[in-house]
């Protein structure tokens, strides 16, 4: 699969497919939180729903829209590698956990927004910034012909070899805080484990093979995932 990083293609049909599926997932999340989907789910799991629509439902929906916009920017502007059809369906399946999963978990939470929630909104913004800004920094570096074949270790990537992945963990954690259900904590934890024990080792092996000594030097001085910690 990692050979795809060396293969370039616009993959427009695949990217459009991802966008359409994710739009449908966001529509489903809205139906759950603001339509008749919520009562159906509540009856199935024996939850009591709030008498009025909580503001946090709107926060979850806003998060969904921001993530979709970020995904579009990443796919149609930043991503140059080939996107296989298998990934075109796997990506929305994973994002359904965020779009739909948190829309379900937030249903019984009728608490007004408090300090923890405002901190979560700030964390969401931070996570999005870490992911998108780091990817943009690397994109600008790669666009310079003088940097052809070079490993990018600057910008936010100077603080973590996979700062973009860390950003994802942060904004997913923000979703969990807004939802306010204990089961929500499993989603960012699962994402961390996926990155730490699968994606990062796999990607590091590819980068080590491609860049050799420059990557090994970068690896020796830089944290893997969480800046200053791990």
Tab-separated table of C-alpha atoms in Angstrom:
chain	number	residue	atom	x	y	z
A	1	UNK	CA	0.000	0.000	0.000
A	2	UNK	CA	2.811	2.437	0.834
A	3	UNK	CA	4.037	2.361	-2.771
A	4	UNK	CA	1.057	4.645	-3.421
A	5	UNK	CA	3.017	7.476	-1.766
A	6	UNK	CA	5.335	7.389	-4.761
A	7	UNK	CA	2.492	7.235	-7.291
A	8	UNK	CA	0.847	10.490	-8.362
A	9	UNK	CA	-2.657	10.896	-9.765
A	10	UNK	CA	-5.526	13.378	-9.401
A	11	UNK	CA	-7.928	10.516	-8.549
A	12	UNK	CA	-10.886	12.882	-9.038
A	13	UNK	CA	-13.641	10.208	-9.177
A	14	UNK	CA	-12.423	8.697	-5.908
A	15	UNK	CA	-12.265	12.094	-4.206
A	16	UNK	CA	-15.761	13.002	-5.379
A	17	UNK	CA	-17.009	9.652	-4.084
A	18	UNK	CA	-15.518	10.316	-0.643
A	19	UNK	CA	-17.086	13.781	-0.578
A	20	UNK	CA	-20.550	12.517	-1.532
A	21	UNK	CA	-20.475	9.696	1.024
A	22	UNK	CA	-19.343	12.068	3.759
A	23	UNK	CA	-22.076	14.550	2.826
A	24	UNK	CA	-24.578	11.714	3.225
A	25	UNK	CA	-23.065	10.831	6.610
A	26	UNK	CA	-23.378	14.432	7.777
A	27	UNK	CA	-26.985	14.446	6.594
A	28	UNK	CA	-27.517	11.288	8.630
A	29	UNK	CA	-25.958	12.926	11.687
A	30	UNK	CA	-28.300	15.918	11.311
A	31	UNK	CA	-31.312	13.589	11.018
A	32	UNK	CA	-30.203	11.842	14.214
A	33	UNK	CA	-29.709	15.048	16.220
A	34	UNK	CA	-32.424	17.289	14.787
A	35	UNK	CA	-34.887	14.931	13.102
A	36	UNK	CA	-36.736	11.721	13.814
A	37	UNK	CA	-33.576	9.625	14.005
A	38	UNK	CA	-32.865	10.603	17.596
A	39	UNK	CA	-36.141	9.294	19.060
A	40	UNK	CA	-35.771	6.050	17.099
A	41	UNK	CA	-32.305	5.436	18.526
A	42	UNK	CA	-33.360	6.545	22.009
A	43	UNK	CA	-36.178	3.989	21.992
A	44	UNK	CA	-33.771	1.242	20.942
A	45	UNK	CA	-31.256	1.922	23.731
A	46	UNK	CA	-33.730	3.199	26.339
A	47	UNK	CA	-32.364	6.751	26.556
A	48	UNK	CA	-34.293	9.817	27.678
A	49	UNK	CA	-33.890	12.698	25.247
A	50	UNK	CA	-33.696	16.378	26.271
A	51	UNK	CA	-36.961	18.321	26.107
A	52	UNK	CA	-35.322	20.959	23.893
A	53	UNK	CA	-32.484	20.665	21.396
A	54	UNK	CA	-29.177	21.227	23.241
A	55	UNK	CA	-26.624	23.660	21.829
A	56	UNK	CA	-24.034	20.888	21.835
A	57	UNK	CA	-25.944	19.165	19.025
A	58	UNK	CA	-25.174	22.200	16.898
A	59	UNK	CA	-21.526	22.077	17.959
A	60	UNK	CA	-21.235	18.458	16.808
A	61	UNK	CA	-22.836	19.361	13.465
A	62	UNK	CA	-20.496	22.349	13.083
A	63	UNK	CA	-17.518	20.078	13.803
A	64	UNK	CA	-18.745	17.715	11.079
A	65	UNK	CA	-18.973	20.503	8.514
A	66	UNK	CA	-15.510	21.844	9.364
A	67	UNK	CA	-13.992	18.368	9.023
A	68	UNK	CA	-15.671	17.895	5.638
A	69	UNK	CA	-14.304	21.238	4.411
A	70	UNK	CA	-10.828	20.373	5.676
A	71	UNK	CA	-11.041	16.984	3.995
A	72	UNK	CA	-11.968	18.632	0.708
A	73	UNK	CA	-9.053	21.073	0.953
A	74	UNK	CA	-6.659	18.247	1.730
A	75	UNK	CA	-7.884	15.960	-1.061
A	76	UNK	CA	-8.379	18.436	-3.895
A	77	UNK	CA	-5.473	20.793	-3.161
A	78	UNK	CA	-2.825	19.126	-1.010
A	79	UNK	CA	-3.036	15.449	-1.954
A	80	UNK	CA	-0.991	14.522	-5.021
A	81	UNK	CA	-0.655	10.759	-4.527
A	82	UNK	CA	-2.917	8.176	-6.087
A	83	UNK	CA	-6.057	7.478	-4.075
A	84	UNK	CA	-7.217	3.878	-4.710
A	85	UNK	CA	-10.874	2.927	-4.814
A	86	UNK	CA	-10.467	0.792	-1.699
A	87	UNK	CA	-9.458	3.922	0.215
A	88	UNK	CA	-12.352	5.869	-1.297
A	89	UNK	CA	-14.698	3.632	0.679
A	90	UNK	CA	-12.499	2.939	3.711
A	91	UNK	CA	-12.022	6.633	4.574
A	92	UNK	CA	-15.754	7.488	4.865
A	93	UNK	CA	-16.293	4.266	6.836
A	94	UNK	CA	-13.736	5.469	9.386
A	95	UNK	CA	-15.137	9.000	9.451
A	96	UNK	CA	-18.614	7.609	10.104
A	97	UNK	CA	-17.358	7.009	13.654
A	98	UNK	CA	-16.960	10.768	14.073
A	99	UNK	CA	-19.874	12.088	12.030
A	100	UNK	CA	-22.478	9.556	13.137
A	101	UNK	CA	-20.951	7.979	16.246
A	102	UNK	CA	-20.699	11.225	18.176
A	103	UNK	CA	-24.110	12.359	16.885
A	104	UNK	CA	-25.543	9.281	18.604
A	105	UNK	CA	-23.498	9.548	21.798
A	106	UNK	CA	-24.454	13.200	22.348
A	107	UNK	CA	-28.201	12.462	22.235
A	108	UNK	CA	-28.891	12.060	25.990
A	109	UNK	CA	-26.638	14.971	27.010
A	110	UNK	CA	-28.824	17.946	27.932
A	111	UNK	CA	-26.179	19.864	29.904
A	112	UNK	CA	-25.580	23.484	28.843
A	113	UNK	CA	-22.167	24.277	27.435
A	114	UNK	CA	-19.614	24.829	30.187
A	115	UNK	CA	-15.907	25.475	30.552
A	116	UNK	CA	-14.987	21.927	29.523
A	117	UNK	CA	-17.007	22.333	26.346
A	118	UNK	CA	-15.439	25.677	25.463
A	119	UNK	CA	-12.029	24.100	26.072
A	120	UNK	CA	-13.086	21.274	23.743
A	121	UNK	CA	-13.981	23.772	21.011
A	122	UNK	CA	-10.532	25.336	21.422
A	123	UNK	CA	-8.950	21.870	21.249
A	124	UNK	CA	-10.907	21.137	18.088
A	125	UNK	CA	-9.546	24.302	16.484
A	126	UNK	CA	-6.026	23.416	17.648
A	127	UNK	CA	-6.244	19.879	16.283
A	128	UNK	CA	-7.497	21.114	12.920
A	129	UNK	CA	-4.711	23.704	12.805
A	130	UNK	CA	-2.008	21.164	13.649
A	131	UNK	CA	-3.189	18.797	10.948
A	132	UNK	CA	-3.947	21.213	8.133
A	133	UNK	CA	-1.155	23.721	8.755
A	134	UNK	CA	1.492	20.994	8.969
A	135	UNK	CA	0.258	19.451	5.724
A	136	UNK	CA	0.278	22.869	4.056
A	137	UNK	CA	3.826	23.563	5.263
A	138	UNK	CA	5.004	20.264	3.806
A	139	UNK	CA	3.127	20.947	0.573
A	140	UNK	CA	4.888	24.303	0.118
A	141	UNK	CA	8.261	22.622	0.766
A	142	UNK	CA	7.571	19.860	-1.757
A	143	UNK	CA	6.446	22.355	-4.416
A	144	UNK	CA	9.919	23.918	-4.512
A	145	UNK	CA	11.968	22.108	-7.208
A	146	UNK	CA	15.093	22.672	-5.105
A	147	UNK	CA	13.634	20.305	-2.495
A	148	UNK	CA	12.939	17.426	-4.885
A	149	UNK	CA	13.767	14.131	-3.182
A	150	UNK	CA	14.364	15.759	0.207
A	151	UNK	CA	12.760	14.819	3.515
A	152	UNK	CA	10.727	17.602	5.123
A	153	UNK	CA	11.585	18.046	8.799
A	154	UNK	CA	10.724	21.709	9.347
A	155	UNK	CA	7.728	23.683	10.555
A	156	UNK	CA	5.422	21.771	12.852
A	157	UNK	CA	7.101	18.527	11.818
A	158	UNK	CA	10.133	19.642	13.831
A	159	UNK	CA	8.097	18.949	16.990
A	160	UNK	CA	6.656	15.583	15.986
A	161	UNK	CA	7.402	13.261	13.082
A	162	UNK	CA	3.670	12.742	12.634
A	163	UNK	CA	2.238	16.019	13.924
A	164	UNK	CA	-0.607	15.707	11.410
A	165	UNK	CA	-1.706	12.461	13.059
A	166	UNK	CA	-1.453	14.078	16.486
A	167	UNK	CA	-3.728	16.875	15.263
A	168	UNK	CA	-6.300	14.257	14.276
A	169	UNK	CA	-6.210	12.736	17.760
A	170	UNK	CA	-6.723	16.180	19.326
A	171	UNK	CA	-9.794	17.130	17.296
A	172	UNK	CA	-11.339	13.684	17.709
A	173	UNK	CA	-10.802	14.040	21.459
A	174	UNK	CA	-12.673	17.344	21.277
A	175	UNK	CA	-15.670	15.552	19.746
A	176	UNK	CA	-15.637	13.120	22.680
A	177	UNK	CA	-15.631	15.953	25.221
A	178	UNK	CA	-18.583	17.687	23.568
A	179	UNK	CA	-20.559	14.444	23.320
A	180	UNK	CA	-19.974	13.907	27.026
A	181	UNK	CA	-20.607	10.159	26.973
A	182	UNK	CA	-18.047	7.809	28.521
A	183	UNK	CA	-18.123	5.554	25.451
A	184	UNK	CA	-16.861	8.481	23.377
A	185	UNK	CA	-13.442	8.229	25.029
A	186	UNK	CA	-12.903	4.918	23.237
A	187	UNK	CA	-12.838	6.615	19.826
A	188	UNK	CA	-9.795	8.924	20.270
A	189	UNK	CA	-8.087	6.140	22.249
A	190	UNK	CA	-8.643	3.730	19.383
A	191	UNK	CA	-7.347	6.330	16.927
A	192	UNK	CA	-4.203	6.848	19.023
A	193	UNK	CA	-3.541	3.106	19.114
A	194	UNK	CA	-4.086	2.819	15.353
A	195	UNK	CA	-1.582	5.586	14.688
A	196	UNK	CA	0.974	4.568	17.328
A	197	UNK	CA	1.017	0.839	16.653
A	198	UNK	CA	0.115	0.590	12.966
A	199	UNK	CA	0.285	3.718	10.807
A	200	UNK	CA	3.404	5.265	12.345
A	201	UNK	CA	5.592	2.110	12.281
A	202	UNK	CA	4.452	1.313	8.734
A	203	UNK	CA	5.075	4.832	7.457
A	204	UNK	CA	8.404	5.099	9.286
A	205	UNK	CA	9.607	1.893	7.626
A	206	UNK	CA	8.722	3.350	4.232
A	207	UNK	CA	10.421	6.695	4.954
A	208	UNK	CA	13.513	4.991	6.382
A	209	UNK	CA	13.862	2.948	3.213
A	210	UNK	CA	13.297	5.964	0.966
A	211	UNK	CA	15.438	8.607	2.698
A	212	UNK	CA	18.002	6.557	4.623
A	213	UNK	CA	20.402	8.532	6.843
A	214	UNK	CA	18.482	11.854	6.759
A	215	UNK	CA	15.419	10.049	8.098
A	216	UNK	CA	17.424	8.214	10.764
A	217	UNK	CA	18.884	11.524	11.978
A	218	UNK	CA	15.407	13.073	12.022
A	219	UNK	CA	14.046	10.062	13.895
A	220	UNK	CA	16.800	10.277	16.512
A	221	UNK	CA	16.029	13.890	17.462
A	222	UNK	CA	12.243	14.083	17.051
A	223	UNK	CA	9.304	12.637	18.977
A	224	UNK	CA	7.190	10.153	17.048
A	225	UNK	CA	3.662	11.416	17.642
A	226	UNK	CA	3.057	13.640	20.669
A	227	UNK	CA	5.352	16.706	20.821
A	228	UNK	CA	7.820	16.661	23.749
A	229	UNK	CA	6.348	13.377	25.073
A	230	UNK	CA	6.257	10.442	22.648
